[in-house]
Structures are given as C-alpha cells and as structure tokens.
PDB file of C-alpha atoms in Angstrom:
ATOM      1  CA  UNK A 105     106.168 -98.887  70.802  1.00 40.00           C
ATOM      2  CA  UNK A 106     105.278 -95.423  69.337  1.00 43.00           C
ATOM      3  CA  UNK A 107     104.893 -92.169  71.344  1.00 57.00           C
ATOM      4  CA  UNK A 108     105.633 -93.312  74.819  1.00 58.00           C
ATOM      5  CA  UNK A 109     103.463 -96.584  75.219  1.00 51.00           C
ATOM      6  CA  UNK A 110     100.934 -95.715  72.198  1.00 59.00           C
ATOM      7  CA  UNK A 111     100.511 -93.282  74.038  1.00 57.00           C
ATOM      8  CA  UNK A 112     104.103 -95.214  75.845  1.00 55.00           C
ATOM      9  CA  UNK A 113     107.466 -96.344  74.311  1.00 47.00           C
ATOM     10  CA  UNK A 114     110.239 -98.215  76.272  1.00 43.00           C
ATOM     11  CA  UNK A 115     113.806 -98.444  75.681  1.00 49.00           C
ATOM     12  CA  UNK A 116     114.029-101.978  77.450  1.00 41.00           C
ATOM     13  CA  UNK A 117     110.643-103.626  77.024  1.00 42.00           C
ATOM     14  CA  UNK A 118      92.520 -92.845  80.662  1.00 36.00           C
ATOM     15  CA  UNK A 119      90.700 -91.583  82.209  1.00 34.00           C
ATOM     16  CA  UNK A 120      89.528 -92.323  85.454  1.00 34.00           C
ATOM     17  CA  UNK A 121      92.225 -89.728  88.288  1.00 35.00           C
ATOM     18  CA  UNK A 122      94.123 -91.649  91.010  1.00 34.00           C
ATOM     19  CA  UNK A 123      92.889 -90.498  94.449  1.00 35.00           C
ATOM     20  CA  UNK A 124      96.083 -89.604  95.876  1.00 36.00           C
ATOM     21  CA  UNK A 125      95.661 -88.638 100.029  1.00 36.00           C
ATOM     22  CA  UNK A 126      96.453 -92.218 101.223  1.00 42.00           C
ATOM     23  CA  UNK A 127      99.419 -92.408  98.673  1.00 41.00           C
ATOM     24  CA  UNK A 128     101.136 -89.017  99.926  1.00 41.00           C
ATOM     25  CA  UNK A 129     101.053 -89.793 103.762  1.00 43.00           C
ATOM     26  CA  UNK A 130     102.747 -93.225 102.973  1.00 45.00           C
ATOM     27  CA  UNK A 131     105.137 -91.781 100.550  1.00 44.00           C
ATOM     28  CA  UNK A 132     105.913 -89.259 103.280  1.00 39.00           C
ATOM     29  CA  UNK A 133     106.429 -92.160 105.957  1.00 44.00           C
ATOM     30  CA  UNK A 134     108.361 -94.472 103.272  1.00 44.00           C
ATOM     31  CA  UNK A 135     110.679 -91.492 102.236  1.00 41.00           C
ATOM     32  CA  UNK A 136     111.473 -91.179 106.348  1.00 40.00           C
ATOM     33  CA  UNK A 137     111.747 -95.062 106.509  1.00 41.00           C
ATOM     34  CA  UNK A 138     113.552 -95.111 103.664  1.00 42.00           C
ATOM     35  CA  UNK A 139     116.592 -92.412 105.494  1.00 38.00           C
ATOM     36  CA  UNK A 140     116.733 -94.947 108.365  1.00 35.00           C
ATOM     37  CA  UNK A 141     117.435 -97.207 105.997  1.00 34.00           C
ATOM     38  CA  UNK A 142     114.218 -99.640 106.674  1.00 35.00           C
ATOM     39  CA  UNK A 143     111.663 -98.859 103.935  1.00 40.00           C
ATOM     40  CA  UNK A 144     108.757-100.830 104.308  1.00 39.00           C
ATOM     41  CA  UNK A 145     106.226-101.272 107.213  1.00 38.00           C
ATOM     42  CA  UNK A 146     107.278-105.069 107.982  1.00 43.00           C
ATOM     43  CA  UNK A 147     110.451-107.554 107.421  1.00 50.00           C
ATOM     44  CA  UNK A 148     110.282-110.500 104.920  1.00 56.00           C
ATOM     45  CA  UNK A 149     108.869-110.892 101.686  1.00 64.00           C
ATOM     46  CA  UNK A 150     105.077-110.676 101.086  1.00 72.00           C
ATOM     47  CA  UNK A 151     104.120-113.734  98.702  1.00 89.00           C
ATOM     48  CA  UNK A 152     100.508-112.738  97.444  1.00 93.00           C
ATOM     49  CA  UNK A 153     102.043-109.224  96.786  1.00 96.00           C
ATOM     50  CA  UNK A 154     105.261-111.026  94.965  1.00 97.00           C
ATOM     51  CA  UNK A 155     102.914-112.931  92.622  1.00 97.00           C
ATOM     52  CA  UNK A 156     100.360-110.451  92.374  1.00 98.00           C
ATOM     53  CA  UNK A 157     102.783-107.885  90.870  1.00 98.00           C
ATOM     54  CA  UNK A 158     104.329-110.293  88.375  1.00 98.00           C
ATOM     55  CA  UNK A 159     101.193-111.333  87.516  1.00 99.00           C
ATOM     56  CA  UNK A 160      99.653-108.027  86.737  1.00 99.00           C
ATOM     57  CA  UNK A 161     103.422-107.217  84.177  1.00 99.00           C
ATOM     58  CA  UNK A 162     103.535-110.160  82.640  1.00 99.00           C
ATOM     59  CA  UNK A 163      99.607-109.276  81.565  1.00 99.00           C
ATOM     60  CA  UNK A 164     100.226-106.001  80.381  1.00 99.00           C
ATOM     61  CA  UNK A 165     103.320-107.531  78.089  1.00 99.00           C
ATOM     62  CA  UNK A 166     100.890-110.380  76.900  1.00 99.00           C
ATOM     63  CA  UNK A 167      98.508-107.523  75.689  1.00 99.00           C
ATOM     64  CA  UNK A 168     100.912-105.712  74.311  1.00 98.00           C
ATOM     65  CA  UNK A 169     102.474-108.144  72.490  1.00 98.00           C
ATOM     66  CA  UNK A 170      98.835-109.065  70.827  1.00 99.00           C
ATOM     67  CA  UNK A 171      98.283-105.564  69.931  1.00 98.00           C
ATOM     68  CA  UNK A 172     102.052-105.702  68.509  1.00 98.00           C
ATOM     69  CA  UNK A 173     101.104-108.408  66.545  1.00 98.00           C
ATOM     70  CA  UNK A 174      97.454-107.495  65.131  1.00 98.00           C
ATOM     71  CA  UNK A 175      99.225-103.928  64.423  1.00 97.00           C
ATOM     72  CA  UNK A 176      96.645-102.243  66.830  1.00 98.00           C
ATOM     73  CA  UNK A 177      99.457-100.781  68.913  1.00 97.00           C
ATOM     74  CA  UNK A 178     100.591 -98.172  66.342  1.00 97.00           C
ATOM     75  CA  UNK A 179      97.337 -96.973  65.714  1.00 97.00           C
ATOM     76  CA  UNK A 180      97.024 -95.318  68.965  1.00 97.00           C
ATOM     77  CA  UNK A 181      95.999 -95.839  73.115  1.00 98.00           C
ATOM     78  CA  UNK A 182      93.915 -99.035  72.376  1.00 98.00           C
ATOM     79  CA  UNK A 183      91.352 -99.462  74.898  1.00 98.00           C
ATOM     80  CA  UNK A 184      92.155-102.896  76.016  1.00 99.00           C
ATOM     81  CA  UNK A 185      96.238-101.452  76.556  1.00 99.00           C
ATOM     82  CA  UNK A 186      94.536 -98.396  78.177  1.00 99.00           C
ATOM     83  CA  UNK A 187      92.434-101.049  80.740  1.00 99.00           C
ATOM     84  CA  UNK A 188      95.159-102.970  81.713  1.00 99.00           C
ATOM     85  CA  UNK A 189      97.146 -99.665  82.773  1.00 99.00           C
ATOM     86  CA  UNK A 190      94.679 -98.429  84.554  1.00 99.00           C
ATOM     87  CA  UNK A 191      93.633-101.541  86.656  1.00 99.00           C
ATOM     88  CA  UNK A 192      97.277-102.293  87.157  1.00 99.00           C
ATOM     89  CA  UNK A 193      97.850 -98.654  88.189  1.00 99.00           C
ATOM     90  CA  UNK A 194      95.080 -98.647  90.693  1.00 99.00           C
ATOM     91  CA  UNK A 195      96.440-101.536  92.234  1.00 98.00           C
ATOM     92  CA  UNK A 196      99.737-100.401  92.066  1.00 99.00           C
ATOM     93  CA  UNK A 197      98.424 -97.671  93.902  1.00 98.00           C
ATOM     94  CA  UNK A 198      96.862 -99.705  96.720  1.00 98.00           C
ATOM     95  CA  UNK A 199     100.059-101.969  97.349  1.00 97.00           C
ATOM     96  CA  UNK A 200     101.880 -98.671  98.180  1.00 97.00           C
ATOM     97  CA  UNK A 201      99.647 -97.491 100.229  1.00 96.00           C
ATOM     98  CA  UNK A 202     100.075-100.291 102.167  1.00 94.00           C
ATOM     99  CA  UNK A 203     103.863-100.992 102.297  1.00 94.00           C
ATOM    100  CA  UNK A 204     105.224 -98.135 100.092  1.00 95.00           C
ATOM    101  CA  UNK A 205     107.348 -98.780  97.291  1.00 97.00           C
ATOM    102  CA  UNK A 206     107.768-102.389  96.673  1.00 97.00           C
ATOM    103  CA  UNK A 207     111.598-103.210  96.712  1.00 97.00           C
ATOM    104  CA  UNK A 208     113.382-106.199  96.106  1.00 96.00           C
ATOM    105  CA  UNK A 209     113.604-106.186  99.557  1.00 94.00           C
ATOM    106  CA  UNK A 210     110.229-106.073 100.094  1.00 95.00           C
ATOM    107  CA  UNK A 211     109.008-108.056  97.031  1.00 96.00           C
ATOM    108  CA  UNK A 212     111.788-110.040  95.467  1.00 96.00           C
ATOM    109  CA  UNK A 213     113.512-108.603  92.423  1.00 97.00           C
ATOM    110  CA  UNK A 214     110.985-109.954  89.528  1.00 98.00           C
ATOM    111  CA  UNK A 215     108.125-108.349  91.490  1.00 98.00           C
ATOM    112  CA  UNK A 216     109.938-104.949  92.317  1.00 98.00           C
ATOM    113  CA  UNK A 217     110.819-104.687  88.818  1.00 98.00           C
ATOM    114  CA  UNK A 218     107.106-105.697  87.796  1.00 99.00           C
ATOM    115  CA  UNK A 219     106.404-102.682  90.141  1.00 99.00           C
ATOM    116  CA  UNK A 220     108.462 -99.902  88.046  1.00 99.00           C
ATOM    117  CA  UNK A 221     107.054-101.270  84.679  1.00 99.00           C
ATOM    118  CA  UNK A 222     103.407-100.870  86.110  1.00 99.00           C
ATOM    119  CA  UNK A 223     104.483 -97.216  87.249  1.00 99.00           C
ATOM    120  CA  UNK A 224     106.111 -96.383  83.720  1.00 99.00           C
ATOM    121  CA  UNK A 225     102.561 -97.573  81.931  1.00 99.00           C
ATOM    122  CA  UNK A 226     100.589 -95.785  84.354  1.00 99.00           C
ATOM    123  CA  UNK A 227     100.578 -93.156  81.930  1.00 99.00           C
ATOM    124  CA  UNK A 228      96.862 -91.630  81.801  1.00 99.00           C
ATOM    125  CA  UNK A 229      97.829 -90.318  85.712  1.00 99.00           C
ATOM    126  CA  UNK A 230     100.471 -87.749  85.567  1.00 99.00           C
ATOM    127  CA  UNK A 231     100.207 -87.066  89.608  1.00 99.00           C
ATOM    128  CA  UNK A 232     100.914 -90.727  90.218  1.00 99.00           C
ATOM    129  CA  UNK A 233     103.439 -90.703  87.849  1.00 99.00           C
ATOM    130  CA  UNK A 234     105.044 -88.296  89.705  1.00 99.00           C
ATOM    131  CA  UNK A 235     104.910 -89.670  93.248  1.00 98.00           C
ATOM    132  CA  UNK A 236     105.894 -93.105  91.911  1.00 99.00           C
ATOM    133  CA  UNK A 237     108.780 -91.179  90.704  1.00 99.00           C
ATOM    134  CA  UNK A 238     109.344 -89.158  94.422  1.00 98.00           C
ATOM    135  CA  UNK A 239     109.924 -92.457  95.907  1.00 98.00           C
ATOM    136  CA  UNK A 240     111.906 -94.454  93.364  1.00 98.00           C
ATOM    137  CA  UNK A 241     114.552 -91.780  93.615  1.00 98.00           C
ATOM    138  CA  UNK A 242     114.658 -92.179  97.289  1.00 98.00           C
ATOM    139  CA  UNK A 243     115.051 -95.924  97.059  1.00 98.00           C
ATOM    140  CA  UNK A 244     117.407 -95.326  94.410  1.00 98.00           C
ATOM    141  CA  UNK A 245     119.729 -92.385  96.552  1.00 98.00           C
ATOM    142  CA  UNK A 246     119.152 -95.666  98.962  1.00 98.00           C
ATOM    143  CA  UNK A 247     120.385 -98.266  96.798  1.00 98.00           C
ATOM    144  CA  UNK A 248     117.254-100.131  96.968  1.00 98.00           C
ATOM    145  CA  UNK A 249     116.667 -99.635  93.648  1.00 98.00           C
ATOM    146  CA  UNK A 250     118.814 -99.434  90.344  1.00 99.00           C
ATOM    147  CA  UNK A 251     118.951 -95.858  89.450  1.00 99.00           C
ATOM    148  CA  UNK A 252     117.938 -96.174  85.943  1.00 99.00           C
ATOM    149  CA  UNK A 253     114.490 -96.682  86.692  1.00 99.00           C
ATOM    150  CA  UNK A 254     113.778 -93.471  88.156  1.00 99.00           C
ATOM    151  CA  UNK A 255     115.776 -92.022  85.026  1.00 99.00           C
ATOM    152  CA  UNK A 256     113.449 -93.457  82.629  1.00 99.00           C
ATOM    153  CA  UNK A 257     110.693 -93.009  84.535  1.00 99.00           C
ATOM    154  CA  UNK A 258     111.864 -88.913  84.615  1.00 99.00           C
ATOM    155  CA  UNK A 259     112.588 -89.054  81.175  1.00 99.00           C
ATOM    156  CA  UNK A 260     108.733 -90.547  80.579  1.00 99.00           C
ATOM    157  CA  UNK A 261     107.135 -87.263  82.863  1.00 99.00           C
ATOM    158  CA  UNK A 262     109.341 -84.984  81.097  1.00 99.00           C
ATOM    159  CA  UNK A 263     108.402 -85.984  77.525  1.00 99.00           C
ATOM    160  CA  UNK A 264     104.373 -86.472  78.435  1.00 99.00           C
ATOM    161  CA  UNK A 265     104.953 -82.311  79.969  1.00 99.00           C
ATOM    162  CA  UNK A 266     106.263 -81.311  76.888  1.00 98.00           C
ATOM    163  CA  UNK A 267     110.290 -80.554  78.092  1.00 99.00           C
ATOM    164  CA  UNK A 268     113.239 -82.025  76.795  1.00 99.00           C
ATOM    165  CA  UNK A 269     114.566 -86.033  78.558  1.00 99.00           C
ATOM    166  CA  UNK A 270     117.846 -86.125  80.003  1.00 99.00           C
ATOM    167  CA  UNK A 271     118.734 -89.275  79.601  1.00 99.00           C
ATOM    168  CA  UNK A 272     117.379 -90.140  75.837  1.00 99.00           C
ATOM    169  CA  UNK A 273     115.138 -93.275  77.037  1.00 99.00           C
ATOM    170  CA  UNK A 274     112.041 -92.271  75.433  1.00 99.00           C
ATOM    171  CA  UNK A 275     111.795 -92.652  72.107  1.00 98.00           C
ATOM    172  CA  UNK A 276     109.931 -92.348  68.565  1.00 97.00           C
ATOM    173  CA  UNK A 277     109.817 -92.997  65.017  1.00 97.00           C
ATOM    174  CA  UNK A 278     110.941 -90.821  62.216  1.00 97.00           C
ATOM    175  CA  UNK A 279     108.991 -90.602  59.082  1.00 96.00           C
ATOM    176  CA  UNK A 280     110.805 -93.816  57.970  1.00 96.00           C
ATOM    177  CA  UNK A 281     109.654 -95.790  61.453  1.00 97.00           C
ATOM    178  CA  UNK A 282     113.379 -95.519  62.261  1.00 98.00           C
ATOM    179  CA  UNK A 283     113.908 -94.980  65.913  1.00 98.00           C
ATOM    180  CA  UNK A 284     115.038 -91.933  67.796  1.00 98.00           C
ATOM    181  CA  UNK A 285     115.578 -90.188  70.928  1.00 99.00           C
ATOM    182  CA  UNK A 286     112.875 -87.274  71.749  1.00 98.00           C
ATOM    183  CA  UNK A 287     114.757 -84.507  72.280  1.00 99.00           C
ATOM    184  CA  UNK A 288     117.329 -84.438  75.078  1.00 99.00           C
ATOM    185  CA  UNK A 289     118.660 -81.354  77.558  1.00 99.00           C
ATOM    186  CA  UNK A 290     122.422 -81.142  76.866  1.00 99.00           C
ATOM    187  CA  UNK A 291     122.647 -83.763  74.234  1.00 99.00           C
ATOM    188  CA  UNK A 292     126.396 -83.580  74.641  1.00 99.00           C
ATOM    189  CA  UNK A 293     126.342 -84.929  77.905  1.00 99.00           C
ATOM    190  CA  UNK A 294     124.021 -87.625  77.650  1.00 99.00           C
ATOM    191  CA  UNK A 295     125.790 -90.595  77.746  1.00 99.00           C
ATOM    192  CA  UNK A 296     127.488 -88.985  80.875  1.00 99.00           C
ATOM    193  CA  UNK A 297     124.553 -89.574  82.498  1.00 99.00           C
ATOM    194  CA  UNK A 298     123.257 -92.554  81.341  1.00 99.00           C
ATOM    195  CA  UNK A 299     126.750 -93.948  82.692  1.00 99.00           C
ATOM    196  CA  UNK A 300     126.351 -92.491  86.046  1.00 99.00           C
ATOM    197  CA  UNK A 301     122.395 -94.438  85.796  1.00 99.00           C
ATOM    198  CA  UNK A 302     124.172 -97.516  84.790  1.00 98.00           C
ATOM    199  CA  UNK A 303     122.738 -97.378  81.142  1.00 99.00           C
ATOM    200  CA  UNK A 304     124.383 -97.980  78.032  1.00 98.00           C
ATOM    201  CA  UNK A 305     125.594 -95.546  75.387  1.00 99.00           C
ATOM    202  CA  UNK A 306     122.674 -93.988  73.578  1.00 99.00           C
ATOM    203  CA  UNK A 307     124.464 -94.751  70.296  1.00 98.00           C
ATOM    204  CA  UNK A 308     124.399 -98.467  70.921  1.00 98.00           C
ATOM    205  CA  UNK A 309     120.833 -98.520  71.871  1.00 98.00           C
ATOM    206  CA  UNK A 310     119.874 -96.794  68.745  1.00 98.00           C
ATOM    207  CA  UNK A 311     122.347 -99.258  66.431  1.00 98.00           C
ATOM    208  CA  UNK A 312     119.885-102.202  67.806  1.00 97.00           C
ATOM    209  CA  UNK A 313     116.460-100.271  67.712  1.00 97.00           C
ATOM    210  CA  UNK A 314     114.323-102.293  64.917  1.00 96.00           C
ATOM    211  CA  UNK A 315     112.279 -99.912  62.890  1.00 97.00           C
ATOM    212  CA  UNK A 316     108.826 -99.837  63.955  1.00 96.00           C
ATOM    213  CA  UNK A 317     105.404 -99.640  61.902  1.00 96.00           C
ATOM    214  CA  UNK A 318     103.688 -96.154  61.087  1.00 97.00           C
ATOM    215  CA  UNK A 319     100.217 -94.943  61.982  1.00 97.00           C
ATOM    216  CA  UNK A 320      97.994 -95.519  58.991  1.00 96.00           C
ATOM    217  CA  UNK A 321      97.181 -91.670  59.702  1.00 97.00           C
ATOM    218  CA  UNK A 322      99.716 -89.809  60.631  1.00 95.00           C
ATOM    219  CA  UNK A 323      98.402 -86.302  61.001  1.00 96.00           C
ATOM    220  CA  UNK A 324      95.019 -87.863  63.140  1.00 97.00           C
ATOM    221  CA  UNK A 325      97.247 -89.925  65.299  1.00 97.00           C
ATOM    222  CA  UNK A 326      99.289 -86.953  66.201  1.00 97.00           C
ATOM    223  CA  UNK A 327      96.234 -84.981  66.937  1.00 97.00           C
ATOM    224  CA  UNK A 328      95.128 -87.465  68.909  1.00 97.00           C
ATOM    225  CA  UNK A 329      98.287 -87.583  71.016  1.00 98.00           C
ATOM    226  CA  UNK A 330      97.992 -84.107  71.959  1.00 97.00           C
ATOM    227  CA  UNK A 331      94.504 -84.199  72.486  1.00 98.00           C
ATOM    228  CA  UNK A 332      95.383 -87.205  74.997  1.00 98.00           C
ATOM    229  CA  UNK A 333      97.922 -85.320  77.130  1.00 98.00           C
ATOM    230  CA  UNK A 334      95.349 -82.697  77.264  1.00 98.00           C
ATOM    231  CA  UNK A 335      92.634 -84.627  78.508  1.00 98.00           C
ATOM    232  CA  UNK A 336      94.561 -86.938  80.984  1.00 98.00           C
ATOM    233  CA  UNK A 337      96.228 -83.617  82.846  1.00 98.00           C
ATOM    234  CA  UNK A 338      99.861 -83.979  80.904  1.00 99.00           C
ATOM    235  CA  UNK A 339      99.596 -80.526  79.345  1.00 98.00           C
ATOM    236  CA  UNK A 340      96.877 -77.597  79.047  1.00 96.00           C
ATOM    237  CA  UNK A 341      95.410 -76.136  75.921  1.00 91.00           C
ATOM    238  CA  UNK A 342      97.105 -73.224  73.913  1.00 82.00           C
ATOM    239  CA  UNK A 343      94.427 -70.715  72.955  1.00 68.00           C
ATOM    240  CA  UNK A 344      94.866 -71.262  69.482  1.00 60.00           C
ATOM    241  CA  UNK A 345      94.758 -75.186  69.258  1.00 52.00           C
ATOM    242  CA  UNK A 346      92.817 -77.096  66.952  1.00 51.00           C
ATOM    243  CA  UNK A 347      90.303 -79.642  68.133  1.00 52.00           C
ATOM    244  CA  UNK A 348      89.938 -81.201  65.302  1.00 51.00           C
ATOM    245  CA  UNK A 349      93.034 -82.856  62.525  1.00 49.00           C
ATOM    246  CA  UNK A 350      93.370 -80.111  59.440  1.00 45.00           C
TER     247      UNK A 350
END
C-alpha cells in the first residue's frame, strides 16, 4: 500500500479520538503483570475474544484487498478502509481494557497477531498508537510477543511524526511506483537491527517488493497526506503551510 496504509503501508501484509483513561490504568496494571511474568487478568484462552479478533483482521484485509483491486487504495484514506480502522480500533481498545494486550497466551497466536495488525491500522489515533506500542514492547522485553512487531509498529509512529524509522519497515513508492524504505536513522546499521528484531535483510525485502500503482494526482494526494496527519494529531501546522495543492 502507499504512504503507510493509504494513509498505511506494510512490509508483511479519522477522525473520531480514542478516549484513553480506562486504557492507561490497564496498561499500567498489564506492564506490572507483565514483570511478574503473568500478563493478563485470568488463565486460559478467551474464545469469543479469539474469534472476535480474527474476525475483525481478516475484514480489514478483505477490504483492502477490494480497494486493491478497484484501484481505490492508491487514491488515498478511502472511507470504507478508514471505517473499518476505526471500528476495529475502538474495539481493539475495549478488549485491552479488559485483559490488556492480547497475547498468544491470552488469545492464541492467529488472534494475538490479528491484535498487532488492528494496532498498526489504527492509524487516525496517534495516542493509541502509542500505548499499543508501550505495551507490545513490554510483552516483547517479556517474550510474549515477537519483537518485530513493536519495531514496525515504532517505525509506523515515527514516520506518521515526521522522524526518520529505524528499522526500514515502512515504505513508499518512487516516482516509478518502485518501492522504498522512508528514510531510516543510521542507515548503515539497519539490518543490524532488523537481525536483532528477527527481520530479514532490508535488501531482500526490497528485491521482492512488486511495484505499486501511482495516485492519479500526485501533488493533491500528497497534500492530502499532510493535511491528514495534521488533522488526526500526527503533526502540527508550520506557519507557512498551504491549505490548499499549488
């Protein structure tokens, strides 16, 4: 996908603000639980959470995979991608709340991985984002998570702020639709980190990245991306910015 998601692009595969009190005093109580090595507020695997999670993934692939195919998904944050996201962000939201991060332990391993995909497309909430990404590196300096997906999900925040990724996960076309990385801290030492995240060499990644379809409008849907990290919290206005495409 183009610029992280259209508005979100993944290596592997807005509006409305997360209410975030309930979320912080059970990330504070899973991050303690998670020390004494029992995240989680009960033993054995919760089944209507398990489906419910899957369920809510393998939607937002099904959509984008439509959007894919019509060509929508280039043109910018469709509103039907943008719905699923946020419904599947709010609920994300609510399972948390209630058991904090869903591991594999918790979950099963389809579900806790449906669980980080939801958090990586939750992309029109930066402060969820960023919770979501508090308590996957817990779970990963835990072990009950694989540490890449706190790395990409880093790499996601850091890109939507505006700094550079350090792992290379995130990225975009050139003018030719040929993928590449957005820039990366330390380039040079990239792949030293993707090894220690268990992820391959960037090089090989980018040797298998298919070319991917232009904006009709270039120039508008750039302006549009920026005006979208504005208005979802990712970045505030420069004095001197446009608000409308030259």
């Amino acid at each position: 996908m183009y610029r992280c998601c259209n508005f979100a692009s993944k290596e592997a595969s807005s509006r409305a603000s997360v209410q975030l009190v309930a979320l912080e005093q059970h990330q504070l109580k899973a991050v303690h639980l998670l020390k004494g090595h029992t995240l989680g507020y009960h033993f054995g695997m919760d089944c209507r959470t398990t489906d419910e999670l899957i369920a809510m993934a393998e939607h937002d692939r099904k959509v984008s995979d439509e959007l894919a195919a019509s060509g929508a998904l280039y043109e910018g944050y469709d509103p039907r991608m943008a719905a699923v996201h946020e419904k599947n962000a709010l609920r994300l939201r609510a399972i948390m709340a209630q058991i904090g991060w869903p591991t594999e332990r918790l979950v099963g391993k389809r579900a806790a991985d449906a669980a980080w995909l939801i958090a990586q497309h939750a992309i029109a909430h930066p402060e969820f984002q960023r919770s979501c990404l508090k308590l996957l590196a817990a779970a990963a300096h835990e072990h009950l998570v694989p540490a890449w997906q706190p790395a990409m999900l880093e790499d996601r925040i850091r890109v939507f702020e505006g700094r550079p990724q350090l792992y290379g996960t995130q990225l975009e076309p050139d003018a030719h639709g040929n993928m590449r990385p957005h820039t990366i801290e330390d380039p040079d030492g990239v792949d030293e980190r993707r090894r220690a995240v268990s992820l391959e060499p960037l090089a090989e990644i980018l040797a298998r990245a298919k070319p991917q379809p232009l904006p009709a409008d270039r120039k508008r849907f750039e302006h549009d991306y920026h005006e979208w990290l504005i208005a979802v919290g990712w970045r505030t206005r420069p004095q001197s910015w446009s608000k409308g495409p030259a």
